[in-house]
mmCIF file of C-alpha atoms in Angstrom:
data_model
loop_
_atom_site.group_PDB
_atom_site.id
_atom_site.type_symbol
_atom_site.label_atom_id
_atom_site.label_comp_id
_atom_site.label_asym_id
_atom_site.label_seq_id
_atom_site.Cartn_x
_atom_site.Cartn_y
_atom_site.Cartn_z
ATOM 1 C CA MET A 108 -0.010 0.001 0.102
ATOM 2 C CA LYS A 109 2.848 2.285 0.787
ATOM 3 C CA LYS A 110 4.294 1.721 -2.555
ATOM 4 C CA LEU A 111 0.955 2.819 -4.260
ATOM 5 C CA ILE A 112 0.916 5.952 -2.134
ATOM 6 C CA TYR A 113 4.534 6.760 -3.355
ATOM 7 C CA VAL A 114 3.526 6.256 -7.056
ATOM 8 C CA LEU A 115 0.361 8.546 -6.629
ATOM 9 C CA LEU A 116 2.529 11.269 -4.925
ATOM 10 C CA SER A 117 5.162 11.029 -7.729
ATOM 11 C CA VAL A 118 2.417 11.442 -10.407
ATOM 12 C CA ASN A 119 0.731 14.430 -8.514
ATOM 13 C CA LEU A 120 4.492 16.119 -8.313
ATOM 14 C CA ILE A 121 4.910 15.674 -12.001
ATOM 15 C CA ILE A 122 1.524 17.269 -12.772
ATOM 16 C CA SER A 123 2.245 20.101 -10.343
ATOM 17 C CA CYS A 124 5.779 20.997 -12.062
ATOM 18 C CA VAL A 125 3.926 20.913 -15.477
ATOM 19 C CA SER A 126 1.328 23.518 -14.166
ATOM 20 C CA GLN A 127 4.020 25.641 -12.924
ATOM 21 C CA LYS A 128 6.063 25.368 -15.991
ATOM 22 C CA ASN A 129 2.997 26.379 -18.221
ATOM 23 C CA GLN A 130 2.543 29.456 -15.997
ATOM 24 C CA ASN A 131 6.130 30.563 -16.432
ATOM 25 C CA ILE A 132 5.802 29.973 -20.274
ATOM 26 C CA ASN A 133 2.788 32.176 -20.425
ATOM 27 C CA GLU A 134 4.546 35.025 -18.467
ATOM 28 C CA HIS A 135 7.440 34.935 -20.792
ATOM 29 C CA ILE A 136 5.356 35.036 -23.917
ATOM 30 C CA LEU A 137 3.279 37.987 -22.718
ATOM 31 C CA THR A 138 6.512 40.103 -22.539
ATOM 32 C CA LEU A 139 6.997 39.433 -26.244
ATOM 33 C CA LYS A 140 3.489 40.581 -27.481
ATOM 34 C CA ASN A 141 4.070 44.270 -27.856
ATOM 35 C CA SER A 142 6.524 45.507 -30.674
ATOM 36 C CA TYR A 143 9.721 47.423 -29.774
ATOM 37 C CA CYS A 144 10.634 48.220 -33.525
ATOM 38 C CA LYS A 145 8.636 50.882 -34.472
ATOM 39 C CA ALA A 146 10.212 54.402 -34.272
ATOM 40 C CA PRO A 147 9.835 56.218 -31.010
ATOM 41 C CA HIS A 148 8.552 59.416 -32.715
ATOM 42 C CA HIS A 149 6.034 59.804 -35.462
ATOM 43 C CA TYR A 150 7.095 61.860 -38.584
ATOM 44 C CA ASN A 151 4.498 63.201 -40.791
ATOM 45 C CA TYR A 152 5.622 62.526 -44.341
ATOM 46 C CA LYS A 153 4.423 64.165 -47.354
ATOM 47 C CA LYS A 154 1.293 62.131 -48.306
ATOM 48 C CA GLU A 155 1.533 62.904 -52.016
ATOM 49 C CA LEU A 156 3.293 60.110 -54.146
ATOM 50 C CA PRO A 157 5.418 60.965 -57.122
ATOM 51 C CA SER A 158 3.846 60.623 -60.522
ATOM 52 C CA TYR A 159 3.587 57.145 -62.064
ATOM 53 C CA ASN A 160 3.573 58.512 -65.590
ATOM 54 C CA SER A 161 7.167 57.095 -66.084
ATOM 55 C CA ASP A 162 7.081 57.000 -69.818
ATOM 56 C CA SER A 163 6.025 60.511 -70.267
ATOM 57 C CA ILE A 164 8.491 61.729 -67.498
ATOM 58 C CA ILE A 165 11.314 60.161 -69.467
ATOM 59 C CA LYS A 166 10.052 61.403 -72.827
ATOM 60 C CA GLU A 167 9.797 64.925 -71.603
ATOM 61 C CA ASN A 168 13.414 64.869 -70.129
ATOM 62 C CA SER A 169 14.897 62.844 -72.987
ATOM 63 C CA ASP A 170 17.868 65.405 -73.090
ATOM 64 C CA LEU A 171 19.194 64.087 -69.727
ATOM 65 C CA ARG A 172 19.554 60.584 -71.102
ATOM 66 C CA ALA A 173 22.911 61.512 -72.280
ATOM 67 C CA ASN A 174 24.049 61.641 -68.578
ATOM 68 C CA PHE A 175 21.312 59.771 -66.733
ATOM 69 C CA SER A 176 19.808 56.196 -66.992
ATOM 70 C CA ASP A 177 15.918 56.242 -67.142
ATOM 71 C CA GLN A 178 15.860 55.063 -63.669
ATOM 72 C CA SER A 179 17.967 57.919 -62.433
ATOM 73 C CA ILE A 180 15.647 60.378 -64.153
ATOM 74 C CA LEU A 181 12.619 58.881 -62.373
ATOM 75 C CA ILE A 182 14.372 59.275 -59.100
ATOM 76 C CA LEU A 183 15.361 62.651 -59.833
ATOM 77 C CA ASN A 184 11.646 63.232 -60.677
ATOM 78 C CA ALA A 185 10.689 61.797 -57.333
ATOM 79 C CA LEU A 186 13.054 63.922 -55.408
ATOM 80 C CA GLU A 187 11.995 67.150 -57.381
ATOM 81 C CA SER A 188 15.414 67.651 -58.718
ATOM 82 C CA LEU A 189 15.053 67.663 -62.372
ATOM 83 C CA ASP A 190 14.849 71.280 -62.581
ATOM 84 C CA GLU A 191 18.241 71.402 -60.574
ATOM 85 C CA VAL A 192 19.799 69.078 -63.160
ATOM 86 C CA GLU A 193 18.625 71.101 -66.080
ATOM 87 C CA LYS A 194 20.130 74.194 -64.405
ATOM 88 C CA ILE A 195 23.536 72.507 -63.987
ATOM 89 C CA ASN A 196 23.586 71.543 -67.712
ATOM 90 C CA GLU A 197 22.988 75.324 -68.426
ATOM 91 C CA LEU A 198 25.627 76.474 -66.015
ATOM 92 C CA LYS A 199 28.183 74.080 -67.321
ATOM 93 C CA LYS A 200 28.234 76.075 -70.654
ATOM 94 C CA ASP A 201 29.607 78.972 -68.602
ATOM 95 C CA SER A 202 33.198 78.499 -67.176
ATOM 96 C CA SER A 203 33.115 81.279 -64.868
ATOM 97 C CA LEU A 204 34.053 80.782 -61.158
ATOM 98 C CA GLU A 205 30.512 81.898 -60.286
ATOM 99 C CA SER A 206 28.851 79.373 -62.441
ATOM 100 C CA ARG A 207 31.134 76.495 -61.039
ATOM 101 C CA ILE A 208 30.182 77.415 -57.458
ATOM 102 C CA ARG A 209 26.455 77.586 -58.362
ATOM 103 C CA VAL A 210 26.847 74.131 -59.898
ATOM 104 C CA LEU A 211 28.258 72.808 -56.653
ATOM 105 C CA GLU A 212 25.443 74.443 -54.782
ATOM 106 C CA LEU A 213 22.789 72.632 -56.790
ATOM 107 C CA LYS A 214 24.726 69.320 -56.602
ATOM 108 C CA ASN A 215 24.805 69.730 -52.856
ATOM 109 C CA SER A 216 21.131 70.439 -52.892
ATOM 110 C CA ILE A 217 20.472 67.257 -54.850
ATOM 111 C CA ASN A 218 22.762 65.303 -52.554
ATOM 112 C CA ASN A 219 20.795 66.440 -49.518
ATOM 113 C CA LYS A 220 17.690 64.885 -50.996
ATOM 114 C CA ILE A 221 19.435 61.807 -51.743
ATOM 115 C CA THR A 222 20.607 61.412 -48.205
ATOM 116 C CA ILE A 223 17.194 61.960 -46.706
ATOM 117 C CA ALA A 224 15.900 59.127 -49.326
ATOM 118 C CA LEU A 225 18.625 56.866 -48.285
ATOM 119 C CA THR A 226 17.952 57.458 -44.657
ATOM 120 C CA GLU A 227 14.275 56.628 -45.107
ATOM 121 C CA LEU A 228 15.153 53.469 -47.046
ATOM 122 C CA ASP A 229 17.587 52.415 -43.977
ATOM 123 C CA ALA A 230 14.868 53.203 -41.458
ATOM 124 C CA VAL A 231 12.415 50.906 -43.167
ATOM 125 C CA ALA A 232 14.864 48.342 -43.778
ATOM 126 C CA ALA A 233 15.872 48.535 -40.110
ATOM 127 C CA GLU A 234 12.290 48.173 -38.970
ATOM 128 C CA PHE A 235 11.905 45.091 -41.221
ATOM 129 C CA ASP A 236 15.045 43.665 -39.776
ATOM 130 C CA CYS A 237 13.908 44.277 -36.115
ATOM 131 C CA GLU A 238 10.408 42.991 -36.709
ATOM 132 C CA GLY A 239 11.834 39.872 -38.386
ATOM 133 C CA GLU A 240 14.115 39.187 -35.437
ATOM 134 C CA ARG A 241 11.350 39.819 -32.991
ATOM 135 C CA VAL A 242 9.121 37.299 -34.663
ATOM 136 C CA GLU A 243 12.031 34.779 -35.098
ATOM 137 C CA GLN A 244 12.550 34.993 -31.453
ATOM 138 C CA MET A 245 9.015 34.190 -30.684
ATOM 139 C CA ALA A 246 8.874 31.395 -33.137
ATOM 140 C CA SER A 247 12.118 29.778 -31.606
ATOM 141 C CA TYR A 248 10.669 30.227 -28.204
ATOM 142 C CA VAL A 249 7.505 28.437 -29.044
ATOM 143 C CA GLN A 250 9.212 25.697 -31.023
ATOM 144 C CA ASN A 251 11.591 25.029 -28.013
ATOM 145 C CA ILE A 252 8.403 24.860 -25.808
ATOM 146 C CA ASN A 253 6.839 22.295 -28.291
ATOM 147 C CA ASP A 254 10.145 20.306 -28.365
ATOM 148 C CA ASN A 255 10.474 20.163 -24.639
ATOM 149 C CA ARG A 256 6.766 19.224 -24.284
ATOM 150 C CA ASN A 257 7.043 16.337 -26.733
ATOM 151 C CA ASN A 258 10.324 15.120 -24.855
ATOM 152 C CA LYS A 259 8.393 15.403 -21.524
ATOM 153 C CA LEU A 260 5.262 13.662 -22.821
ATOM 154 C CA VAL A 261 7.389 10.622 -23.802
ATOM 155 C CA ILE A 262 9.008 10.521 -20.313
ATOM 156 C CA TYR A 263 5.555 11.017 -18.645
ATOM 157 C CA SER A 264 4.154 8.155 -20.810
ATOM 158 C CA ILE A 265 7.051 5.972 -19.548
ATOM 159 C CA VAL A 266 6.380 6.879 -15.906
ATOM 160 C CA ALA A 267 2.896 6.240 -16.343
ATOM 161 C CA GLY A 268 3.453 2.848 -17.741
ATOM 162 C CA ALA A 269 5.930 2.008 -14.996
ATOM 163 C CA ALA A 270 3.587 3.321 -12.363
ATOM 164 C CA ALA A 271 0.853 1.212 -13.675
ATOM 165 C CA SER A 272 2.948 -1.889 -13.543
ATOM 166 C CA VAL A 273 4.184 -1.403 -10.062
ATOM 167 C CA ALA A 274 0.609 -0.520 -8.914
ATOM 168 C CA SER A 275 -0.929 -3.510 -10.393
ATOM 169 C CA GLY A 276 1.874 -5.843 -8.887
ATOM 170 C CA ILE A 277 1.315 -4.684 -5.281
ATOM 171 C CA ILE A 278 -2.532 -4.892 -5.583
ATOM 172 C CA SER A 279 -3.955 -8.345 -4.752
ATOM 173 C CA ASN A 280 -7.328 -7.948 -5.974
ATOM 174 C CA ASP A 281 -7.268 -8.951 -9.637
ATOM 175 C CA SER A 282 -10.036 -6.722 -10.669
ATOM 176 C CA TRP A 283 -8.299 -3.626 -9.162
ATOM 177 C CA GLY A 284 -4.942 -4.658 -10.824
ATOM 178 C CA ASN A 285 -6.553 -5.095 -14.058
ATOM 179 C CA ALA A 286 -8.181 -1.600 -13.786
ATOM 180 C CA VAL A 287 -4.830 0.049 -12.813
ATOM 181 C CA ASP A 288 -3.184 -1.656 -16.022
ATOM 182 C CA ILE A 289 -6.007 -0.477 -18.301
ATOM 183 C CA GLY A 290 -5.967 3.097 -16.824
ATOM 184 C CA GLY A 291 -2.121 3.260 -16.950
ATOM 185 C CA GLY A 292 -2.302 2.141 -20.605
ATOM 186 C CA VAL A 293 -4.886 4.672 -21.467
ATOM 187 C CA LEU A 294 -2.985 7.407 -19.747
ATOM 188 C CA GLY A 295 0.267 6.321 -21.737
ATOM 189 C CA ALA A 296 -1.353 6.136 -24.860
ATOM 190 C CA GLY A 297 -2.982 9.575 -24.455
ATOM 191 C CA LEU A 298 0.426 11.248 -23.531
ATOM 192 C CA GLY A 299 1.935 9.282 -26.599
ATOM 193 C CA PHE A 300 -0.865 10.573 -28.935
ATOM 194 C CA ALA A 301 -0.249 14.099 -27.655
ATOM 195 C CA THR A 302 3.224 14.101 -28.980
ATOM 196 C CA LEU A 303 1.697 13.558 -32.600
ATOM 197 C CA ASN A 304 -0.046 16.767 -32.371
ATOM 198 C CA PRO A 305 1.320 18.745 -35.416
ATOM 199 C CA LYS A 306 0.148 22.068 -34.273
ATOM 200 C CA GLY A 307 1.634 22.306 -30.737
ATOM 201 C CA ARG A 308 1.352 25.358 -28.586
ATOM 202 C CA LYS A 309 -0.210 28.584 -30.005
ATOM 203 C CA VAL A 310 0.543 32.102 -29.059
ATOM 204 C CA GLU A 311 -1.132 35.411 -29.389
ATOM 205 C CA PHE A 312 0.978 37.619 -31.370
ATOM 206 C CA ILE A 313 -0.218 41.468 -31.791
ATOM 207 C CA HIS A 314 1.173 43.684 -34.555
ATOM 208 C CA GLN A 315 -1.196 46.561 -35.039
ATOM 209 C CA ARG A 316 1.542 48.452 -36.843
ATOM 210 C CA ASN A 317 1.652 45.771 -39.722
ATOM 211 C CA LEU A 318 4.476 46.343 -42.385
ATOM 212 C CA LEU A 319 3.146 43.266 -44.380
ATOM 213 C CA ARG A 320 -0.479 44.555 -44.786
ATOM 214 C CA ASP A 321 0.101 47.475 -47.176
ATOM 215 C CA VAL A 322 2.588 45.201 -49.259
ATOM 216 C CA TRP A 323 -0.104 42.560 -49.523
ATOM 217 C CA THR A 324 -3.012 44.899 -50.458
ATOM 218 C CA GLN A 325 -0.679 46.797 -52.751
ATOM 219 C CA LYS A 326 -2.247 50.151 -51.241
ATOM 220 C CA LEU A 327 -0.536 52.791 -49.005
ATOM 221 C CA GLU A 328 -3.257 52.918 -46.531
ATOM 222 C CA SER A 329 -1.161 53.506 -43.437
ATOM 223 C CA GLU A 330 1.862 55.822 -42.507
ATOM 224 C CA ASN A 331 4.314 52.954 -42.190
ATOM 225 C CA PHE A 332 6.178 53.875 -45.399
ATOM 226 C CA PRO A 333 7.524 57.276 -46.574
ATOM 227 C CA PRO A 334 6.157 58.055 -50.057
ATOM 228 C CA PHE A 335 9.512 57.883 -51.751
ATOM 229 C CA VAL A 336 10.053 54.338 -50.365
ATOM 230 C CA TRP A 337 6.586 53.258 -51.511
ATOM 231 C CA TYR A 338 7.200 54.752 -54.814
ATOM 232 C CA MET A 339 10.289 52.672 -55.281
ATOM 233 C CA TYR A 340 8.285 49.586 -54.384
ATOM 234 C CA THR A 341 5.474 50.189 -56.832
ATOM 235 C CA GLU A 342 7.111 51.749 -59.795
ATOM 236 C CA LYS A 343 7.573 48.999 -62.229
ATOM 237 C CA LYS A 344 10.593 50.630 -63.921
ATOM 238 C CA PHE A 345 12.596 49.845 -60.782
ATOM 239 C CA SER A 346 11.876 46.020 -60.730
ATOM 240 C CA ASN A 347 14.629 43.650 -61.885
ATOM 241 C CA HIS A 348 12.074 41.372 -63.236
ATOM 242 C CA THR A 349 11.004 41.271 -66.810
ATOM 243 C CA ASP A 350 7.456 40.460 -66.336
ATOM 244 C CA GLY A 351 6.418 44.167 -66.105
ATOM 245 C CA LYS A 352 5.493 44.010 -62.360
ATOM 246 C CA SER A 353 6.647 46.188 -59.499
ATOM 247 C CA ILE A 354 8.953 44.951 -56.648
ATOM 248 C CA ILE A 355 6.240 44.191 -54.272
ATOM 249 C CA GLU A 356 3.868 42.908 -56.795
ATOM 250 C CA ASN A 357 6.533 40.120 -57.521
ATOM 251 C CA ILE A 358 7.005 39.589 -53.739
ATOM 252 C CA LYS A 359 3.318 39.137 -53.345
ATOM 253 C CA ASP A 360 3.305 36.460 -56.161
ATOM 254 C CA ARG A 361 5.988 34.653 -54.433
ATOM 255 C CA TRP A 362 4.107 34.630 -51.001
ATOM 256 C CA LEU A 363 0.971 33.479 -52.704
ATOM 257 C CA GLU A 364 2.715 30.411 -54.333
ATOM 258 C CA PHE A 365 5.156 29.356 -51.644
ATOM 259 C CA ASN A 366 3.537 30.467 -48.441
ATOM 260 C CA PHE A 367 -0.190 30.032 -49.411
ATOM 261 C CA GLU A 368 -0.062 27.248 -52.227
ATOM 262 C CA ASN A 369 -1.875 29.829 -54.489
ATOM 263 C CA ASN A 370 -4.971 29.869 -52.357
ATOM 264 C CA ILE A 371 -5.803 33.643 -52.504
ATOM 265 C CA GLU A 372 -8.889 33.303 -50.120
ATOM 266 C CA HIS A 373 -6.732 31.619 -47.394
ATOM 267 C CA ALA A 374 -3.998 34.290 -47.897
ATOM 268 C CA ASN A 375 -6.483 37.194 -47.659
ATOM 269 C CA GLN A 376 -7.734 35.775 -44.255
ATOM 270 C CA SER A 377 -4.258 35.147 -43.042
ATOM 271 C CA VAL A 378 -3.400 36.483 -39.645
ATOM 272 C CA ASN A 379 -0.239 37.849 -41.177
ATOM 273 C CA PHE A 380 -1.947 40.873 -42.788
ATOM 274 C CA GLY A 381 -4.193 41.937 -39.843
ATOM 275 C CA ASP A 382 -3.568 43.344 -36.620
ATOM 276 C CA GLY A 383 -2.284 40.165 -35.182
ATOM 277 C CA GLY A 384 -3.925 36.998 -33.656
ATOM 278 C CA VAL A 385 -3.024 33.388 -32.808
ATOM 279 C CA TYR A 386 0.007 31.872 -34.278
ATOM 280 C CA ARG A 387 1.685 28.579 -34.258
ATOM 281 C CA ALA A 388 5.642 28.224 -34.526
ATOM 282 C CA SER A 389 5.500 27.440 -38.143
ATOM 283 C CA ASP A 390 3.238 30.498 -38.870
ATOM 284 C CA LEU A 391 5.786 32.679 -36.986
ATOM 285 C CA PHE A 392 8.694 31.396 -39.084
ATOM 286 C CA ASN A 393 6.686 32.153 -42.070
ATOM 287 C CA ARG A 394 6.092 35.443 -41.118
ATOM 288 C CA SER A 395 9.766 36.083 -40.368
ATOM 289 C CA ARG A 396 10.704 34.910 -43.728
ATOM 290 C CA MET A 397 8.329 37.319 -45.330
ATOM 291 C CA LEU A 398 9.635 40.249 -43.288
ATOM 292 C CA ASN A 399 13.262 39.226 -44.225
ATOM 293 C CA GLN A 400 12.287 39.262 -47.990
ATOM 294 C CA MET A 401 10.838 42.754 -47.687
ATOM 295 C CA GLN A 402 14.315 43.955 -45.907
ATOM 296 C CA SER A 403 16.228 42.508 -48.736
ATOM 297 C CA ALA A 404 13.960 44.094 -51.389
ATOM 298 C CA THR A 405 14.267 47.541 -49.490
ATOM 299 C CA ARG A 406 18.018 47.252 -49.337
ATOM 300 C CA THR A 407 18.382 46.235 -53.028
ATOM 301 C CA ILE A 408 16.938 49.898 -53.960
ATOM 302 C CA ASN A 409 20.141 51.415 -52.639
ATOM 303 C CA GLN A 410 21.803 50.141 -55.856
ATOM 304 C CA ASN A 411 19.462 52.444 -57.984
ATOM 305 C CA ILE A 412 20.594 55.408 -55.688
ATOM 306 C CA ASN A 413 24.089 54.524 -56.175
ATOM 307 C CA TYR A 414 23.924 54.587 -59.826
ATOM 308 C CA LEU A 415 22.258 57.996 -59.430
ATOM 309 C CA LEU A 416 25.096 59.347 -57.404
ATOM 310 C CA LEU A 417 27.467 58.129 -59.973
ATOM 311 C CA ASP A 418 25.824 59.731 -63.035
ATOM 312 C CA LEU A 419 25.480 63.041 -60.920
ATOM 313 C CA ASP A 420 29.187 63.090 -60.259
ATOM 314 C CA LYS A 421 30.015 62.435 -63.957
ATOM 315 C CA LEU A 422 27.717 65.333 -64.949
ATOM 316 C CA VAL A 423 29.404 67.721 -62.537
ATOM 317 C CA LEU A 424 32.927 66.600 -63.097
ATOM 318 C CA TYR A 425 33.160 66.194 -66.882
#
């Protein structure tokens, strides 16, 4: 009888430890619900987007194509610097010191605008990076919980089986012994079946400032992105693809194909594009990958800015 009491006390101790562990887990998860990635201060960007009449803009400024690529011309237009470049071309015809100084002043003005544009790109890329790491941290934490949970369930299953064997061995009554065997078998089977649960622990993850929402809807309905950055995302002339789609149109197509198996209804209802909700570890890793893809896409725009700077230097120096 004493052995049976020891067995029951051991099982009760295991259950108590699990309950305390679950409480600690929930406390840790709550600390990760709020985002620390958004900027501490709100800046009111100009809401007006540059013109998307790219062909007309390039045609109207065809005289600049001797010094600038089509993409550089469009960036200059977005920065409202086309008039300054035209003025530089006029001043270069005059070799006086005054004209040279004026050229440098105009170039400095354009460079200041480019610096602001680069800063905006870096700020957006940094937030994508931070948000991606925040999500991945949560995903890894939940996955570790699930891995530990499965390992412990296996151990508990073994303990339950052993406890049933010991208890049935010390109980003389055959009916009670059989009942303990059956009960222990059911408990062990239940614990073993729980390890097969593919979903595992879920977690509430909140992202009211959702950087992926505007990308998915292809509409700038929030203040998450500066107009210049959004213009670079959505102007098709800046895409490296030959299918006539913009940067974020191509990204959306990849998400739909690889993340949602071309199920547009399922994708539109995804928690990834709302204010947040219940995630599994696999969902969080999926979100992290999408954020990292947007970070990479944002940083590649720097290449276009770099080409513009090179073109501008050539215009002024030669």
